[in-house]
mmCIF file of C-alpha atoms in Angstrom:
data_model
loop_
_atom_site.group_PDB
_atom_site.id
_atom_site.type_symbol
_atom_site.label_atom_id
_atom_site.label_comp_id
_atom_site.label_asym_id
_atom_site.label_seq_id
_atom_site.Cartn_x
_atom_site.Cartn_y
_atom_site.Cartn_z
ATOM 1 C CA PHE A 1 -0.074 -0.098 -0.096
ATOM 2 C CA ARG A 2 2.914 2.461 0.811
ATOM 3 C CA SER A 3 4.313 2.162 -2.489
ATOM 4 C CA ASP A 4 1.055 2.777 -4.386
ATOM 5 C CA TYR A 5 0.626 5.767 -2.019
ATOM 6 C CA ARG A 6 3.873 7.222 -3.036
ATOM 7 C CA THR A 7 3.242 6.797 -6.891
ATOM 8 C CA LEU A 8 -0.459 8.142 -6.780
ATOM 9 C CA VAL A 9 -0.426 10.681 -4.037
ATOM 10 C CA HIS A 10 1.968 12.880 -5.987
ATOM 11 C CA PRO A 11 3.997 12.784 -9.047
ATOM 12 C CA LEU A 12 6.997 14.035 -7.433
ATOM 13 C CA ALA A 13 7.026 11.332 -4.948
ATOM 14 C CA SER A 14 7.731 8.776 -7.808
ATOM 15 C CA ALA A 15 9.954 11.055 -9.826
ATOM 16 C CA SER A 16 12.217 11.680 -6.861
ATOM 17 C CA MET A 17 12.856 8.064 -6.360
ATOM 18 C CA SER A 18 13.246 7.322 -9.961
ATOM 19 C CA LYS A 19 15.965 10.153 -10.031
ATOM 20 C CA ARG A 20 17.953 9.012 -7.158
ATOM 21 C CA GLY A 21 17.990 5.387 -8.875
ATOM 22 C CA ASN A 22 19.302 6.764 -12.281
ATOM 23 C CA ALA A 23 21.481 9.475 -10.943
ATOM 24 C CA ASP A 24 25.038 7.603 -11.468
ATOM 25 C CA GLY A 25 24.174 6.201 -14.823
ATOM 26 C CA ASP A 26 22.890 9.729 -16.288
ATOM 27 C CA ALA A 27 25.619 11.771 -14.965
ATOM 28 C CA SER A 28 28.043 11.299 -17.581
ATOM 29 C CA LYS A 29 25.118 12.138 -20.089
ATOM 30 C CA LYS A 30 23.696 15.431 -18.684
ATOM 31 C CA GLU A 31 25.610 18.678 -18.894
ATOM 32 C CA VAL A 32 26.546 20.557 -15.898
ATOM 33 C CA LYS A 33 23.434 22.610 -14.703
ATOM 34 C CA ALA A 34 23.223 25.063 -11.533
ATOM 35 C CA ILE A 35 21.758 23.492 -8.648
ATOM 36 C CA ALA A 36 18.251 24.870 -8.048
ATOM 37 C CA VAL A 37 17.710 26.220 -4.394
ATOM 38 C CA GLN A 38 14.622 26.590 -2.574
ATOM 39 C CA GLN A 39 13.844 30.185 -2.230
ATOM 40 C CA LEU A 40 14.244 31.632 1.292
ATOM 41 C CA PRO A 41 11.391 32.435 3.554
ATOM 42 C CA SER A 42 10.984 36.109 4.215
ATOM 43 C CA THR A 43 9.533 37.180 7.467
ATOM 44 C CA SER A 44 5.792 37.864 7.908
ATOM 45 C CA LEU A 45 4.599 40.482 10.291
ATOM 46 C CA GLY A 46 1.853 37.956 11.192
ATOM 47 C CA PHE A 47 -1.385 39.944 10.498
ATOM 48 C CA ASP A 48 -4.340 38.891 8.835
ATOM 49 C CA SER A 49 -3.929 38.355 5.117
ATOM 50 C CA PRO A 50 -5.835 36.409 2.302
ATOM 51 C CA GLY A 51 -3.509 33.652 2.602
ATOM 52 C CA ASP A 52 -5.138 32.976 6.034
ATOM 53 C CA ALA A 53 -8.223 31.650 3.955
ATOM 54 C CA LEU A 54 -5.936 28.568 2.866
ATOM 55 C CA HIS A 55 -5.185 27.484 6.518
ATOM 56 C CA GLY A 56 -6.098 23.935 7.084
ATOM 57 C CA SER A 57 -5.932 20.247 6.274
ATOM 58 C CA TRP A 58 -6.844 19.681 2.533
ATOM 59 C CA SER A 59 -7.936 16.045 1.214
ATOM 60 C CA SER A 60 -8.252 15.134 -2.481
ATOM 61 C CA GLU A 61 -8.835 11.839 -4.251
ATOM 62 C CA LYS A 62 -4.976 11.501 -4.588
ATOM 63 C CA GLY A 63 -4.194 12.334 -1.115
ATOM 64 C CA LYS A 64 -4.069 14.931 1.548
ATOM 65 C CA CYS A 65 -1.965 18.226 2.313
ATOM 66 C CA SER A 66 -1.811 21.102 4.925
ATOM 67 C CA ILE A 67 -1.358 24.757 4.606
ATOM 68 C CA GLY A 68 -0.538 26.911 7.427
ATOM 69 C CA LYS A 69 1.737 29.558 9.273
ATOM 70 C CA ASP A 70 4.936 28.574 9.692
ATOM 71 C CA PRO A 71 6.091 28.655 13.265
ATOM 72 C CA VAL A 72 9.521 30.436 12.819
ATOM 73 C CA THR A 73 8.760 33.014 10.133
ATOM 74 C CA ALA A 74 4.822 32.975 10.250
ATOM 75 C CA ARG A 75 5.153 32.400 6.240
ATOM 76 C CA LEU A 76 2.508 30.727 4.352
ATOM 77 C CA SER A 77 3.898 26.861 4.252
ATOM 78 C CA TYR A 78 2.818 24.159 1.953
ATOM 79 C CA MET A 79 3.263 20.394 3.270
ATOM 80 C CA GLU A 80 2.261 17.284 1.582
ATOM 81 C CA PRO A 81 3.446 13.663 3.170
ATOM 82 C CA ILE A 82 4.554 11.316 0.510
ATOM 83 C CA GLY A 83 5.106 8.207 2.578
ATOM 84 C CA GLU A 84 8.152 6.977 4.876
ATOM 85 C CA GLY A 85 8.314 10.147 6.409
ATOM 86 C CA GLU A 86 9.214 12.140 3.543
ATOM 87 C CA ARG A 87 7.265 15.339 2.807
ATOM 88 C CA ILE A 88 7.055 18.062 0.092
ATOM 89 C CA HIS A 89 7.225 21.599 1.361
ATOM 90 C CA GLY A 90 6.975 24.939 -0.297
ATOM 91 C CA TRP A 91 6.870 28.586 0.752
ATOM 92 C CA LEU A 92 3.781 30.191 -0.809
ATOM 93 C CA ASP A 93 3.639 33.636 -2.033
ATOM 94 C CA ALA A 94 0.884 35.341 -3.604
ATOM 95 C CA VAL A 95 0.954 36.131 -7.459
ATOM 96 C CA ALA A 96 0.946 39.882 -8.133
ATOM 97 C CA GLY A 97 -2.002 40.728 -10.303
ATOM 98 C CA GLU A 98 -3.659 37.389 -9.638
ATOM 99 C CA ASP A 99 -6.757 37.019 -7.457
ATOM 100 C CA LYS A 100 -6.463 34.101 -4.460
ATOM 101 C CA LEU A 101 -3.287 32.460 -6.503
ATOM 102 C CA TRP A 102 -0.178 31.583 -4.485
ATOM 103 C CA GLN A 103 2.918 29.851 -5.807
ATOM 104 C CA GLY A 104 5.920 28.723 -4.555
ATOM 105 C CA THR A 105 8.919 26.156 -5.040
ATOM 106 C CA LEU A 106 8.824 22.801 -3.887
ATOM 107 C CA ALA A 107 11.336 20.779 -2.043
ATOM 108 C CA LEU A 108 11.859 17.332 -0.932
ATOM 109 C CA LEU A 109 12.345 16.801 3.157
ATOM 110 C CA ALA A 110 13.841 13.651 4.445
ATOM 111 C CA ASP A 111 12.110 12.020 7.402
ATOM 112 C CA GLY A 112 12.790 14.286 10.570
ATOM 113 C CA GLN A 113 14.036 17.083 8.361
ATOM 114 C CA GLY A 114 12.480 20.499 9.012
ATOM 115 C CA PRO A 115 11.821 23.101 6.470
ATOM 116 C CA TRP A 116 15.184 25.186 5.349
ATOM 117 C CA TYR A 117 15.636 28.636 6.344
ATOM 118 C CA GLY A 118 18.737 29.460 4.761
ATOM 119 C CA PRO A 119 22.642 28.457 5.134
ATOM 120 C CA SER A 120 22.736 28.433 8.856
ATOM 121 C CA PHE A 121 20.477 25.327 8.758
ATOM 122 C CA GLY A 122 22.813 23.214 6.664
ATOM 123 C CA PRO A 123 22.657 22.237 2.868
ATOM 124 C CA ALA A 124 19.481 23.424 0.902
ATOM 125 C CA PRO A 125 16.900 20.320 0.502
ATOM 126 C CA GLU A 126 16.583 18.966 -3.317
ATOM 127 C CA VAL A 127 14.361 20.900 -5.201
ATOM 128 C CA VAL A 128 11.797 18.945 -6.956
ATOM 129 C CA GLY A 129 9.448 21.524 -8.781
ATOM 130 C CA ASP A 130 7.136 24.354 -8.353
ATOM 131 C CA ILE A 131 3.414 24.578 -7.200
ATOM 132 C CA ARG A 132 0.654 26.999 -7.400
ATOM 133 C CA VAL A 133 -2.388 27.129 -5.285
ATOM 134 C CA ARG A 134 -5.757 28.604 -6.144
ATOM 135 C CA LEU A 135 -8.570 29.261 -3.635
ATOM 136 C CA LEU A 136 -12.047 28.452 -5.665
ATOM 137 C CA ASP A 137 -15.332 30.007 -5.091
ATOM 138 C CA THR A 138 -17.321 26.883 -4.064
ATOM 139 C CA GLU A 139 -20.107 26.301 -1.825
ATOM 140 C CA LYS A 140 -17.927 23.865 0.006
ATOM 141 C CA LYS A 141 -14.383 25.553 0.809
ATOM 142 C CA SER A 142 -11.941 24.139 -1.855
ATOM 143 C CA MET A 143 -8.945 24.870 -3.708
ATOM 144 C CA GLN A 144 -6.698 23.388 -6.547
ATOM 145 C CA THR A 145 -2.955 22.883 -6.884
ATOM 146 C CA GLN A 146 -0.801 22.414 -10.075
ATOM 147 C CA ILE A 147 2.460 21.036 -10.359
ATOM 148 C CA ARG A 148 5.277 21.741 -12.651
ATOM 149 C CA MET A 149 8.165 19.305 -12.124
ATOM 150 C CA LYS A 150 11.736 20.265 -12.526
ATOM 151 C CA ASP A 151 13.789 19.553 -15.523
ATOM 152 C CA GLU A 152 10.620 17.428 -16.870
ATOM 153 C CA ASP A 153 7.633 19.894 -17.459
ATOM 154 C CA THR A 154 7.578 23.352 -19.074
ATOM 155 C CA GLU A 155 3.869 23.761 -18.285
ATOM 156 C CA TRP A 156 1.718 23.532 -15.305
ATOM 157 C CA GLY A 157 0.162 19.769 -14.996
ATOM 158 C CA GLN A 158 -3.637 19.319 -14.683
ATOM 159 C CA PRO A 159 -5.345 20.772 -11.663
ATOM 160 C CA THR A 160 -6.039 18.495 -8.630
ATOM 161 C CA VAL A 161 -8.938 19.810 -6.485
ATOM 162 C CA PHE A 162 -8.905 19.488 -2.656
ATOM 163 C CA THR A 163 -11.486 20.034 -0.272
ATOM 164 C CA LEU A 164 -11.233 21.445 3.409
ATOM 165 C CA GLU A 165 -11.238 18.663 5.991
ATOM 166 C CA GLY A 166 -10.361 20.994 9.426
ATOM 167 C CA THR A 167 -9.021 24.172 10.118
ATOM 168 C CA GLU A 168 -6.301 22.118 12.521
ATOM 169 C CA THR A 169 -3.106 22.023 10.389
ATOM 170 C CA GLY A 170 -1.349 19.658 12.890
ATOM 171 C CA PRO A 171 2.171 20.476 14.539
ATOM 172 C CA MET A 172 4.392 22.338 11.931
ATOM 173 C CA ALA A 173 7.847 20.907 11.413
ATOM 174 C CA LYS A 174 10.376 23.430 13.559
ATOM 175 C CA PRO A 175 14.233 22.615 14.258
ATOM 176 C CA ASN A 176 15.797 23.149 17.388
ATOM 177 C CA LEU A 177 17.220 26.765 16.942
ATOM 178 C CA GLU A 178 19.436 26.638 20.119
ATOM 179 C CA LYS A 179 21.629 23.927 18.405
ATOM 180 C CA ILE A 180 21.734 25.651 14.701
ATOM 181 C CA LEU A 181 21.436 29.348 14.924
ATOM 182 C CA PRO A 182 25.047 30.669 15.652
ATOM 183 C CA MET A 183 23.692 33.437 17.762
ATOM 184 C CA THR A 184 22.398 30.884 20.262
ATOM 185 C CA GLN A 185 25.551 29.076 20.491
ATOM 186 C CA GLN A 186 27.686 29.937 23.526
ATOM 187 C CA ASP A 187 31.276 30.887 22.738
ATOM 188 C CA PRO A 188 33.561 28.806 25.014
ATOM 189 C CA GLY A 189 35.728 32.149 25.589
ATOM 190 C CA ASP A 190 32.420 33.820 26.806
ATOM 191 C CA GLN A 191 32.187 31.633 29.747
ATOM 192 C CA GLU A 192 32.248 32.957 33.310
ATOM 193 C CA PRO A 193 35.526 31.255 34.809
ATOM 194 C CA GLU A 194 34.466 29.274 37.954
ATOM 195 C CA LYS A 195 34.464 31.173 41.442
ATOM 196 C CA GLU A 196 37.104 30.329 43.774
ATOM 197 C CA THR A 197 35.907 28.750 46.974
ATOM 198 C CA GLY A 198 36.626 29.956 50.189
ATOM 199 C CA GLU A 199 39.402 27.261 51.075
ATOM 200 C CA LYS A 200 41.191 28.212 47.633
ATOM 201 C CA LYS A 201 41.235 32.128 48.649
ATOM 202 C CA LYS A 202 42.306 31.236 51.964
ATOM 203 C CA VAL A 203 45.287 29.196 50.686
ATOM 204 C CA LYS A 204 46.389 32.080 48.114
ATOM 205 C CA ARG A 205 46.595 34.578 51.034
ATOM 206 C CA ASP A 206 48.750 32.294 52.976
#
């Protein structure tokens, strides 16, 4: 069931697996290309925005996804599980000149890996494509997604319609900032020296 789920839920799931298997064989045939990097998240002020209408858990005939506010940047964030702990993640930005349309770059996150916030958080995850999300004007709250796979598609794929399951997005992945951000790591040179005990002071005076 798990293998079927990875193939049917999202075209990106099967594509990422096949790319791993063929990476060594195809390396000599491809020209050297610049490595795509997921766009860095900008910080949101956290005020109400049109993107709040997308918050929640969504389901379709192909699978499920969630959209919510990232706990670190307050940025609109897309997350879709594809099995074995792996997830597809993207930062969503409103498309200028469009109504109720958002777009972002999708990256593949390994099991236990949180979203990438920049170079301080280690190597950037593998970029697998782009996504755009449009909120639909329907009686039952719905949205549609379209995928454009990296190095394979030049046009957007067929839309997949999702309906809202609930407004709870569940806990969003969040890294341990104390172990990653340089400003939270204590410099050994900044540590306070141990205070001398009364006995040690007495010895010195003698």
